[in-house]
Amino acid sequence: ATITADDVRGHMTFLASDLMRGRDTLSTEIRLVSEYLATRLMMAGAEPAGDVVDDKTTYFAAFPLEHTTPLEVGTELEILVGSEGNEQKATIKAGTDFVTVPFGLQAGETSAALVFVGQGRDEDYENLEVKGKFAVVVEPAPEEPAQNAEGDRPRRARFAGSGLFQLANRARSKGAAGLIAIHATDSKQKPYGETLSSFRNAFGKPSMTLGRRAGTNFPILAIEAEARDRLLESFGATLDDLQLGPIADAKARFQFASHDETKYERNVIGLFPGSDPEKAKEVIIYSAHYDHVGVGDDGQIFNGSDDNASGTTALLELAQAFGHGPRPARSVAFLWVSGEEKGLLGSRHFADHVTLPEGYKIVGNINMDMVSRNDGHQIGITPSPKHAKHSTLTVGAVEACEAEGVEPLWDADQYFFRTDSASFAAKDIPVVFFFCGIHPDYHQPGDDFEKADFEKVARIARVSYRLGWATANANEPPHLVPGEPEAEKKAADEAVKAGN
């Protein structure tokens, strides 16, 4: 009864206001929101379950982010041809002369010999030693046939559908130190600066990762036509002169410049211990991300009312309800994570570094992300009965929907990997994700609280309360009831296509 549309309106109006400037990860505004959430947990009577600071447990669980800004100035490729001490140099500048993929690169120098790998197919690597060397691959003109009239495949035939990253992954698997890609001299393909504009535009803009993964420092360099000609000239050869194998007396020195800094963001977590001494260490954890994408280059604020002030608010209402009501047998925790919009960063870190009291174990996760738009009496649920991660928790969600007059829709499997419940599912924890579906304001400045259905948020929160209460009191914790593995694969493929 404490979960009301009026309360929802109050929270969402604040969280999605211009004052919060889109709640971007690591922003001053999201810091303020985290304090707001922690204060509400305190008011509800939840115990802090985050980091211990000065011998006192807090509501905050910090996680480190590698904050990297690629710099165009200082990023360059130098080609050296000739014997040491008598080398001719050709300098190729980032931005105008070549495009590189900056993500995952470490500041510093990569220096290696060059080996020509033709089209970059597996057969082109046969009998070639590329370990520790830059693989040079040429992309031919699109109109070239796959084979000539005699049935022979020309040396510079099409890539047979291989993309730049497929070529890079193949080169990396062969042990190469990096990839240098060029277009054929007669190619009519667009400049790399156009086809890879997102990477070109990444310079000067910070990106965030949970940390550098081993083996990611693999330069991918796409050379523009004019710079390609200078490159070939430095070799003293035309493209037709190049044969598979080492490019004699030639090596590349790639210098990558960036500003690197470790910063700390924080999740917010509180706990209501269970009433049953035997079951209290089994935890049902509610989750929602409280970050959004901030302010655009043009100054427009992306308020993220539905995404995800709505889910954030639903958890606030749930925490209040559990605080005012009786305690179930199992413990119930509330987790707000940041960095979801940057790649599920907060939930991924938390799943690997759980801050609950010693001996406590998460046995189920109820996640809410975008629950305030579209039909007020429908909600998307994943994993569906066909999904490999289907569980008794999902079955309980349907029963809770029926009790609140909400129609469950099995239309959300394609989003399974695009929200924070995926971080718990990766640990084989049963999960359920409530999701209202995409709408025209998704990740647009128009996602404002004036368009929210506050009663729907309250309704879905009541569904979630019923589900959490029943699950926390059940004889057994949730367990997987696997569906069809191919459904999970299809969902993963859809997530990749969507760029998540």
Coordinates of C-alpha atoms in Angstrom, one line a residue:
A1 CA 0.0 0.0 0.0
T2 CA 3.0 2.3 0.5
I3 CA 3.8 2.1 -3.2
T4 CA 1.9 4.9 -4.8
A5 CA 2.0 6.9 -8.1
D6 CA 2.3 10.1 -6.1
D7 CA 5.5 8.9 -4.5
V8 CA 6.8 7.8 -7.9
R9 CA 6.0 11.2 -9.4
G10 CA 8.0 12.9 -6.6
H11 CA 11.1 10.8 -7.1
M12 CA 11.1 10.8 -10.9
T13 CA 10.5 14.5 -11.1
F14 CA 13.8 15.1 -9.1
L15 CA 15.9 12.3 -10.7
A16 CA 15.0 13.2 -14.3
S17 CA 15.1 17.0 -13.8
D18 CA 17.5 19.3 -15.8
L19 CA 19.2 19.9 -12.4
M20 CA 20.6 16.3 -12.6
R21 CA 22.0 16.9 -16.1
G22 CA 21.4 13.4 -17.3
R23 CA 23.2 11.6 -14.4
D24 CA 26.3 10.8 -16.4
T25 CA 28.8 8.3 -14.9
L26 CA 31.4 10.0 -12.8
S27 CA 29.5 13.3 -12.9
T28 CA 28.9 15.6 -9.9
E29 CA 25.2 15.1 -10.4
I30 CA 25.3 11.3 -10.2
R31 CA 27.2 11.7 -7.0
L32 CA 24.3 13.8 -5.6
V33 CA 21.9 11.1 -6.7
S34 CA 23.9 8.4 -4.9
E35 CA 23.6 10.4 -1.7
Y36 CA 19.8 10.8 -2.3
L37 CA 19.5 7.0 -2.7
A38 CA 21.6 6.3 0.4
T39 CA 19.5 8.7 2.5
R40 CA 16.3 6.9 1.4
L41 CA 17.7 3.6 2.3
M42 CA 18.6 5.0 5.7
M43 CA 15.0 6.3 6.1
A44 CA 13.6 2.9 5.2
G45 CA 15.7 1.2 7.8
A46 CA 17.9 -0.8 5.5
E47 CA 21.3 -1.7 6.8
P48 CA 24.3 -0.4 4.9
A49 CA 26.0 -3.2 2.9
G50 CA 28.7 -1.5 0.9
D51 CA 32.4 -0.7 1.6
V52 CA 33.8 -0.5 5.1
V53 CA 35.4 2.9 5.7
D54 CA 37.1 3.7 9.0
D55 CA 35.6 0.5 10.5
K56 CA 32.1 1.6 9.5
T57 CA 30.0 -0.1 6.8
T58 CA 28.6 2.4 4.3
Y59 CA 25.9 2.3 1.7
F60 CA 28.4 2.8 -1.1
A61 CA 30.4 0.2 -3.0
A62 CA 33.2 1.9 -5.0
F63 CA 34.6 0.5 -8.2
P64 CA 37.6 1.8 -10.2
L65 CA 37.3 3.0 -13.8
E66 CA 40.1 3.4 -16.2
H67 CA 39.3 6.9 -17.6
T68 CA 41.1 7.2 -21.0
T69 CA 41.2 10.1 -23.4
P70 CA 42.9 9.4 -26.7
L71 CA 45.0 12.3 -28.0
E72 CA 45.4 13.0 -31.7
V73 CA 48.5 15.1 -31.0
G74 CA 51.3 12.7 -30.4
T75 CA 49.5 9.7 -32.1
E76 CA 51.4 8.9 -35.3
L77 CA 52.7 6.1 -37.5
E78 CA 56.3 6.2 -38.7
I79 CA 57.5 3.9 -41.5
L80 CA 61.2 3.2 -41.5
V81 CA 62.9 1.6 -44.6
G82 CA 66.5 0.7 -44.9
S83 CA 69.4 -0.5 -42.7
E84 CA 69.6 0.8 -39.1
G85 CA 71.2 4.2 -39.0
N86 CA 70.5 4.8 -42.7
E87 CA 66.8 4.6 -42.7
Q88 CA 64.3 6.7 -44.7
K89 CA 61.3 7.8 -42.7
A90 CA 57.7 8.4 -43.7
T91 CA 55.5 10.0 -41.0
I92 CA 51.7 9.4 -41.1
K93 CA 49.6 11.5 -38.8
A94 CA 46.4 10.4 -37.0
G95 CA 43.1 11.8 -38.1
T96 CA 44.1 13.1 -41.6
D97 CA 46.4 10.2 -42.7
F98 CA 45.0 7.2 -40.9
V99 CA 42.2 6.1 -38.5
T100 CA 43.0 3.9 -35.5
V101 CA 40.7 2.1 -33.1
P102 CA 41.7 3.8 -29.8
F103 CA 39.8 1.5 -27.4
G104 CA 42.0 -0.9 -25.4
L105 CA 45.2 0.8 -26.5
Q106 CA 47.9 1.8 -24.0
A107 CA 49.9 4.9 -24.4
G108 CA 53.3 4.3 -25.7
E109 CA 55.1 2.8 -28.7
T110 CA 54.7 -0.4 -30.7
S111 CA 57.6 -1.1 -33.0
A112 CA 57.7 -4.1 -35.4
A113 CA 58.7 -5.3 -38.8
L114 CA 56.2 -5.4 -41.6
V115 CA 54.8 -8.5 -43.4
F116 CA 52.4 -8.4 -46.3
V117 CA 49.5 -10.8 -45.8
G118 CA 47.5 -10.0 -49.0
Q119 CA 43.8 -10.3 -48.4
G120 CA 44.3 -11.5 -44.8
R121 CA 42.6 -14.9 -45.3
D122 CA 43.8 -18.0 -43.5
E123 CA 45.4 -19.3 -46.6
D124 CA 47.3 -16.1 -47.0
Y125 CA 49.0 -16.7 -43.7
E126 CA 50.2 -20.2 -44.6
N127 CA 54.0 -20.4 -44.4
L128 CA 54.2 -16.8 -43.2
E129 CA 55.9 -15.8 -39.9
V130 CA 53.9 -12.9 -38.5
K131 CA 54.4 -13.3 -34.8
G132 CA 55.4 -9.9 -33.3
K133 CA 55.1 -8.1 -36.6
F134 CA 52.6 -5.7 -38.2
A135 CA 50.4 -7.5 -40.7
V136 CA 49.8 -5.3 -43.8
V137 CA 46.5 -6.2 -45.5
V138 CA 45.1 -4.7 -48.7
E139 CA 41.4 -4.1 -49.3
P140 CA 40.6 -4.4 -53.1
A141 CA 38.1 -2.6 -55.2
P142 CA 34.5 -3.8 -54.7
E143 CA 33.9 -4.4 -58.4
E144 CA 36.7 -6.9 -58.7
P145 CA 35.5 -10.5 -59.4
A146 CA 36.1 -13.3 -57.0
Q147 CA 37.9 -15.1 -59.8
N148 CA 39.0 -14.5 -63.4
A149 CA 37.8 -16.1 -66.6
E150 CA 40.3 -18.9 -66.2
G151 CA 38.9 -19.7 -62.7
D152 CA 41.9 -18.4 -60.9
R153 CA 41.3 -16.2 -57.9
P154 CA 43.3 -12.9 -58.4
R155 CA 45.8 -12.0 -55.7
R156 CA 43.8 -8.9 -54.7
A157 CA 40.3 -10.4 -54.7
R158 CA 37.5 -9.3 -52.4
F159 CA 37.7 -9.9 -48.7
A160 CA 34.9 -12.4 -49.1
G161 CA 32.8 -10.4 -46.6
S162 CA 35.5 -10.1 -44.0
G163 CA 35.3 -6.8 -42.0
L164 CA 38.2 -4.9 -40.5
F165 CA 37.7 -6.4 -37.1
Q166 CA 37.6 -9.9 -38.5
L167 CA 40.8 -9.2 -40.3
A168 CA 42.3 -7.8 -37.1
N169 CA 41.1 -10.8 -35.0
R170 CA 42.7 -13.2 -37.5
A171 CA 46.0 -11.3 -37.5
R172 CA 46.0 -11.3 -33.7
S173 CA 45.3 -15.0 -33.6
K174 CA 48.4 -15.5 -35.8
G175 CA 50.5 -13.6 -33.3
A176 CA 50.8 -10.3 -35.1
A177 CA 51.6 -7.2 -33.2
G178 CA 49.1 -5.1 -35.1
L179 CA 47.2 -4.6 -38.3
I180 CA 47.8 -2.0 -41.1
A181 CA 44.9 -1.9 -43.6
I182 CA 45.0 -0.1 -46.9
H183 CA 42.6 0.1 -49.9
A184 CA 43.6 -1.1 -53.3
T185 CA 44.9 1.7 -55.5
D186 CA 42.0 1.4 -57.9
S187 CA 39.4 1.1 -55.1
K188 CA 36.3 3.2 -55.2
Q189 CA 35.5 2.7 -51.5
K190 CA 34.9 5.6 -49.2
P191 CA 37.8 7.0 -47.1
Y192 CA 38.3 5.3 -43.8
G193 CA 37.6 8.6 -42.1
E194 CA 34.0 8.2 -43.3
T195 CA 33.4 4.5 -42.8
L196 CA 35.2 4.5 -39.4
S197 CA 34.1 8.0 -38.3
S198 CA 33.1 6.9 -34.8
F199 CA 36.7 5.9 -34.1
R200 CA 38.1 9.0 -35.7
N201 CA 35.7 11.1 -33.5
A202 CA 36.7 9.2 -30.4
F203 CA 39.9 11.3 -30.0
G204 CA 39.6 14.0 -27.4
K205 CA 36.7 12.2 -25.7
P206 CA 37.1 10.1 -22.6
S207 CA 36.0 6.5 -22.4
M208 CA 35.7 4.2 -19.4
T209 CA 36.6 0.6 -18.7
L210 CA 36.8 -1.5 -15.6
G211 CA 40.4 -2.1 -16.4
R212 CA 42.7 -3.0 -19.2
R213 CA 42.5 -6.6 -20.3
A214 CA 45.6 -8.5 -21.2
G215 CA 46.2 -8.7 -24.9
T216 CA 44.0 -5.7 -25.9
N217 CA 47.0 -3.5 -26.9
F218 CA 46.7 -4.4 -30.5
P219 CA 46.9 -1.4 -32.9
I220 CA 44.4 -1.5 -35.8
L221 CA 45.5 1.2 -38.4
A222 CA 43.5 2.0 -41.5
I223 CA 45.5 4.1 -43.9
E224 CA 43.9 6.7 -46.2
A225 CA 44.7 6.7 -50.0
E226 CA 47.2 9.6 -50.1
A227 CA 49.1 8.3 -47.1
R228 CA 49.0 4.8 -48.6
D229 CA 50.7 6.1 -51.7
R230 CA 53.5 7.6 -49.6
L231 CA 53.7 4.3 -47.7
L232 CA 54.2 2.4 -51.0
E233 CA 56.7 5.0 -52.2
S234 CA 58.7 4.4 -49.1
F235 CA 58.8 0.7 -49.9
G236 CA 60.0 1.6 -53.4
A237 CA 57.2 -0.6 -54.8
T238 CA 53.7 -0.5 -56.2
L239 CA 50.9 -2.6 -54.8
D240 CA 51.3 -5.1 -57.6
D241 CA 55.0 -5.5 -56.7
L242 CA 54.2 -6.7 -53.2
Q243 CA 54.4 -10.4 -52.6
L244 CA 53.2 -12.4 -49.6
G245 CA 55.8 -12.3 -46.9
P246 CA 58.2 -9.8 -45.2
I247 CA 58.5 -6.3 -46.7
A248 CA 62.3 -6.0 -46.9
D249 CA 64.0 -3.7 -44.5
A250 CA 60.7 -2.1 -43.5
K251 CA 59.3 -1.6 -40.0
A252 CA 56.6 0.5 -38.4
R253 CA 56.8 2.5 -35.2
F254 CA 53.3 3.4 -33.9
Q255 CA 53.1 5.9 -31.2
F256 CA 49.7 6.2 -29.3
A257 CA 49.1 9.2 -27.0
S258 CA 46.4 9.3 -24.4
H259 CA 45.6 10.8 -21.0
D260 CA 45.0 8.0 -18.5
E261 CA 43.5 8.3 -15.1
T262 CA 41.9 6.0 -12.6
K263 CA 38.7 7.3 -11.2
Y264 CA 36.2 5.8 -8.8
E265 CA 32.4 5.5 -9.2
R266 CA 30.1 3.9 -6.8
N267 CA 27.1 1.6 -6.5
V268 CA 24.6 2.1 -3.7
I269 CA 23.5 -0.9 -1.6
G270 CA 21.3 -1.6 1.4
L271 CA 20.1 -4.8 3.1
F272 CA 17.1 -6.0 5.0
P273 CA 18.2 -9.2 6.9
G274 CA 15.8 -12.1 6.7
S275 CA 13.8 -13.3 9.6
D276 CA 14.7 -17.0 9.3
P277 CA 18.1 -17.8 10.8
E278 CA 18.6 -20.6 8.4
K279 CA 17.6 -18.7 5.2
A280 CA 18.7 -15.2 6.1
K281 CA 22.1 -15.6 4.3
E282 CA 20.3 -16.3 1.1
V283 CA 19.6 -12.9 -0.6
I284 CA 17.1 -11.8 -3.2
I285 CA 18.7 -8.7 -4.7
Y286 CA 16.7 -6.0 -6.5
S287 CA 18.7 -3.9 -9.0
A288 CA 18.4 -0.9 -11.3
H289 CA 20.9 1.4 -12.9
Y290 CA 20.7 5.1 -11.9
D291 CA 23.1 6.5 -14.5
H292 CA 22.2 7.9 -17.9
V293 CA 24.1 9.5 -20.7
G294 CA 24.5 13.1 -19.6
V295 CA 24.6 16.1 -21.8
G296 CA 25.0 16.1 -25.6
D297 CA 27.7 18.1 -27.5
D298 CA 25.0 20.6 -28.4
G299 CA 24.1 21.2 -24.8
Q300 CA 20.8 19.2 -24.8
I301 CA 20.2 17.3 -21.6
F302 CA 19.3 13.6 -21.8
N303 CA 17.2 13.4 -18.7
G304 CA 16.7 9.6 -18.9
S305 CA 13.3 9.6 -17.2
D306 CA 12.3 6.2 -18.4
D307 CA 15.9 5.1 -18.7
N308 CA 16.3 4.7 -15.9
A309 CA 14.8 7.1 -13.4
S310 CA 11.8 4.8 -13.6
G311 CA 13.6 1.7 -12.4
T312 CA 15.6 3.6 -9.9
T313 CA 12.3 5.0 -8.4
A314 CA 10.7 1.6 -8.4
L315 CA 13.5 0.3 -6.2
L316 CA 13.1 3.3 -3.9
E317 CA 9.4 2.4 -3.4
L318 CA 10.2 -1.2 -2.9
A319 CA 12.8 -0.4 -0.2
Q320 CA 10.2 1.7 1.6
A321 CA 7.7 -1.1 1.4
F322 CA 10.0 -3.7 2.8
G323 CA 11.1 -1.3 5.4
H324 CA 7.6 -0.6 6.6
G325 CA 6.3 -4.2 6.3
P326 CA 7.2 -7.5 7.9
R327 CA 10.5 -9.2 7.0
P328 CA 10.5 -12.3 4.9
A329 CA 12.5 -15.4 5.7
R330 CA 15.4 -14.6 3.3
S331 CA 17.3 -11.4 3.2
V332 CA 16.4 -8.7 0.6
A333 CA 18.9 -6.2 -0.8
F334 CA 18.6 -3.1 -2.9
L335 CA 21.4 -2.3 -5.4
W336 CA 21.6 0.8 -7.6
V337 CA 24.5 0.6 -10.1
S338 CA 26.3 3.2 -12.2
G339 CA 28.1 2.8 -15.5
E340 CA 25.3 0.7 -17.1
E341 CA 25.3 3.0 -20.1
K342 CA 29.0 2.5 -20.5
G343 CA 28.8 -1.3 -20.7
L344 CA 27.2 -2.6 -17.4
L345 CA 30.3 -1.5 -15.6
G346 CA 28.9 -1.2 -12.1
S347 CA 26.9 -4.4 -12.1
R348 CA 29.8 -6.4 -13.6
H349 CA 32.1 -5.2 -10.9
F350 CA 29.6 -5.8 -8.1
A351 CA 29.0 -9.4 -9.4
D352 CA 32.7 -10.0 -9.1
H353 CA 33.2 -8.2 -5.8
V354 CA 30.0 -8.6 -3.8
T355 CA 30.0 -6.5 -0.6
L356 CA 27.3 -8.3 1.3
P357 CA 28.2 -9.5 4.8
E358 CA 30.4 -12.6 5.0
G359 CA 28.5 -15.8 4.3
Y360 CA 25.6 -14.1 2.5
K361 CA 24.9 -15.4 -1.0
I362 CA 22.8 -13.9 -3.8
V363 CA 20.2 -16.5 -4.9
G364 CA 18.0 -14.4 -7.2
N365 CA 18.0 -11.0 -9.0
I366 CA 15.0 -8.9 -9.9
N367 CA 16.1 -6.1 -12.3
M368 CA 14.1 -3.1 -13.5
D369 CA 15.2 -0.9 -16.4
M370 CA 12.7 1.3 -18.3
V371 CA 9.3 0.6 -16.7
S372 CA 7.3 3.8 -17.2
R373 CA 6.2 3.9 -20.9
N374 CA 4.0 2.2 -23.4
D375 CA 0.9 0.2 -22.4
G376 CA 0.2 0.7 -18.7
H377 CA -0.9 -2.8 -18.1
Q378 CA 1.8 -4.7 -20.0
I379 CA 5.4 -5.5 -19.2
G380 CA 8.1 -7.3 -21.0
I381 CA 9.8 -10.1 -19.2
T382 CA 13.1 -11.9 -19.9
P383 CA 14.2 -14.7 -19.7
S384 CA 11.3 -16.2 -21.5
P385 CA 10.3 -19.9 -21.2
K386 CA 12.4 -20.5 -24.4
H387 CA 15.5 -18.9 -23.0
A388 CA 18.3 -21.0 -21.5
K389 CA 18.3 -18.8 -18.3
H390 CA 14.6 -19.4 -17.7
S391 CA 14.0 -20.1 -14.0
T392 CA 11.4 -20.4 -11.2
L393 CA 11.9 -16.7 -10.7
T394 CA 10.4 -16.0 -14.1
V395 CA 7.5 -18.3 -13.3
G396 CA 6.9 -16.3 -10.1
A397 CA 7.0 -13.1 -12.1
V398 CA 4.0 -14.2 -14.2
E399 CA 2.0 -15.1 -11.1
A400 CA 2.8 -11.6 -9.6
C401 CA 1.7 -9.9 -12.8
E402 CA -1.6 -11.7 -12.7
A403 CA -2.2 -10.6 -9.2
E404 CA -1.7 -6.9 -10.2
G405 CA -3.7 -7.1 -13.5
V406 CA -0.5 -6.8 -15.6
E407 CA -0.1 -8.8 -18.8
P408 CA 3.4 -10.3 -19.1
L409 CA 4.9 -10.2 -22.6
W410 CA 7.7 -12.5 -23.8
D411 CA 9.2 -9.9 -26.1
A412 CA 12.3 -8.9 -24.2
D413 CA 14.8 -11.8 -24.8
Q414 CA 16.7 -9.7 -27.3
Y415 CA 17.5 -7.3 -24.5
F416 CA 18.7 -9.9 -22.0
F417 CA 22.3 -9.1 -22.4
R418 CA 21.8 -5.3 -22.5
T419 CA 21.0 -4.6 -18.8
D420 CA 22.4 -5.3 -15.4
S421 CA 20.7 -8.6 -14.7
A422 CA 23.0 -10.1 -17.3
S423 CA 25.9 -9.6 -14.9
F424 CA 24.2 -11.9 -12.3
A425 CA 23.0 -14.4 -14.9
A426 CA 26.7 -14.8 -15.9
K427 CA 27.2 -16.2 -12.4
D428 CA 24.3 -18.6 -12.9
I429 CA 22.1 -16.7 -10.6
P430 CA 18.4 -16.9 -11.6
V431 CA 17.3 -13.5 -12.8
V432 CA 14.2 -11.7 -14.1
F433 CA 14.2 -8.4 -16.0
F434 CA 11.1 -6.2 -16.2
F435 CA 11.2 -3.9 -19.3
C436 CA 8.5 -1.7 -20.9
G437 CA 10.0 -1.8 -24.4
I438 CA 11.7 0.7 -26.7
H439 CA 10.0 4.0 -27.7
P440 CA 10.9 7.0 -29.9
D441 CA 12.5 8.8 -26.9
Y442 CA 14.9 6.0 -26.1
H443 CA 18.3 7.7 -25.6
Q444 CA 16.9 11.0 -26.8
P445 CA 16.6 14.4 -25.1
G446 CA 12.8 13.8 -25.1
D447 CA 12.9 11.1 -22.5
D448 CA 11.4 13.4 -19.9
F449 CA 9.3 12.7 -16.8
E450 CA 6.3 14.6 -18.3
K451 CA 5.8 11.5 -20.5
A452 CA 6.1 8.9 -17.7
D453 CA 3.2 6.8 -16.6
F454 CA 3.7 7.1 -12.8
E455 CA 0.9 4.6 -12.1
K456 CA 2.6 2.0 -14.3
V457 CA 5.8 2.4 -12.4
A458 CA 3.9 1.9 -9.1
R459 CA 2.1 -1.1 -10.6
I460 CA 5.3 -2.8 -11.8
A461 CA 6.9 -2.1 -8.4
R462 CA 3.9 -3.8 -6.7
V463 CA 4.4 -6.8 -9.1
S464 CA 8.1 -6.8 -8.1
Y465 CA 7.2 -6.6 -4.4
R466 CA 4.9 -9.6 -4.7
L467 CA 7.6 -11.6 -6.6
G468 CA 10.4 -10.7 -4.1
W469 CA 8.2 -11.4 -1.1
A470 CA 7.1 -14.8 -2.4
T471 CA 10.6 -15.8 -3.5
A472 CA 12.1 -14.7 -0.2
N473 CA 9.6 -16.9 1.7
A474 CA 9.6 -19.9 -0.6
N475 CA 10.8 -23.3 0.8
E476 CA 13.6 -23.4 -1.8
P477 CA 15.6 -20.6 -3.4
P478 CA 15.1 -19.9 -7.2
H479 CA 16.6 -22.4 -9.6
L480 CA 17.1 -22.6 -13.4
V481 CA 14.5 -24.3 -15.5
P482 CA 16.4 -24.0 -18.8
G483 CA 14.6 -23.4 -22.0
E484 CA 16.1 -23.6 -25.5
P485 CA 19.9 -22.7 -25.6
E486 CA 19.5 -21.4 -29.2
A487 CA 17.1 -18.7 -27.9
E488 CA 20.0 -17.4 -25.7
K489 CA 22.3 -17.4 -28.6
K490 CA 19.8 -15.5 -30.7
A491 CA 19.5 -12.9 -27.9
A492 CA 23.2 -12.6 -27.8
D493 CA 23.4 -12.1 -31.6
E494 CA 20.7 -9.4 -31.4
A495 CA 22.7 -7.6 -28.7
V496 CA 25.8 -7.6 -30.9
K497 CA 23.8 -6.3 -33.9
A498 CA 22.5 -3.5 -31.7
G499 CA 26.0 -2.5 -30.7
N500 CA 25.8 -3.5 -27.0

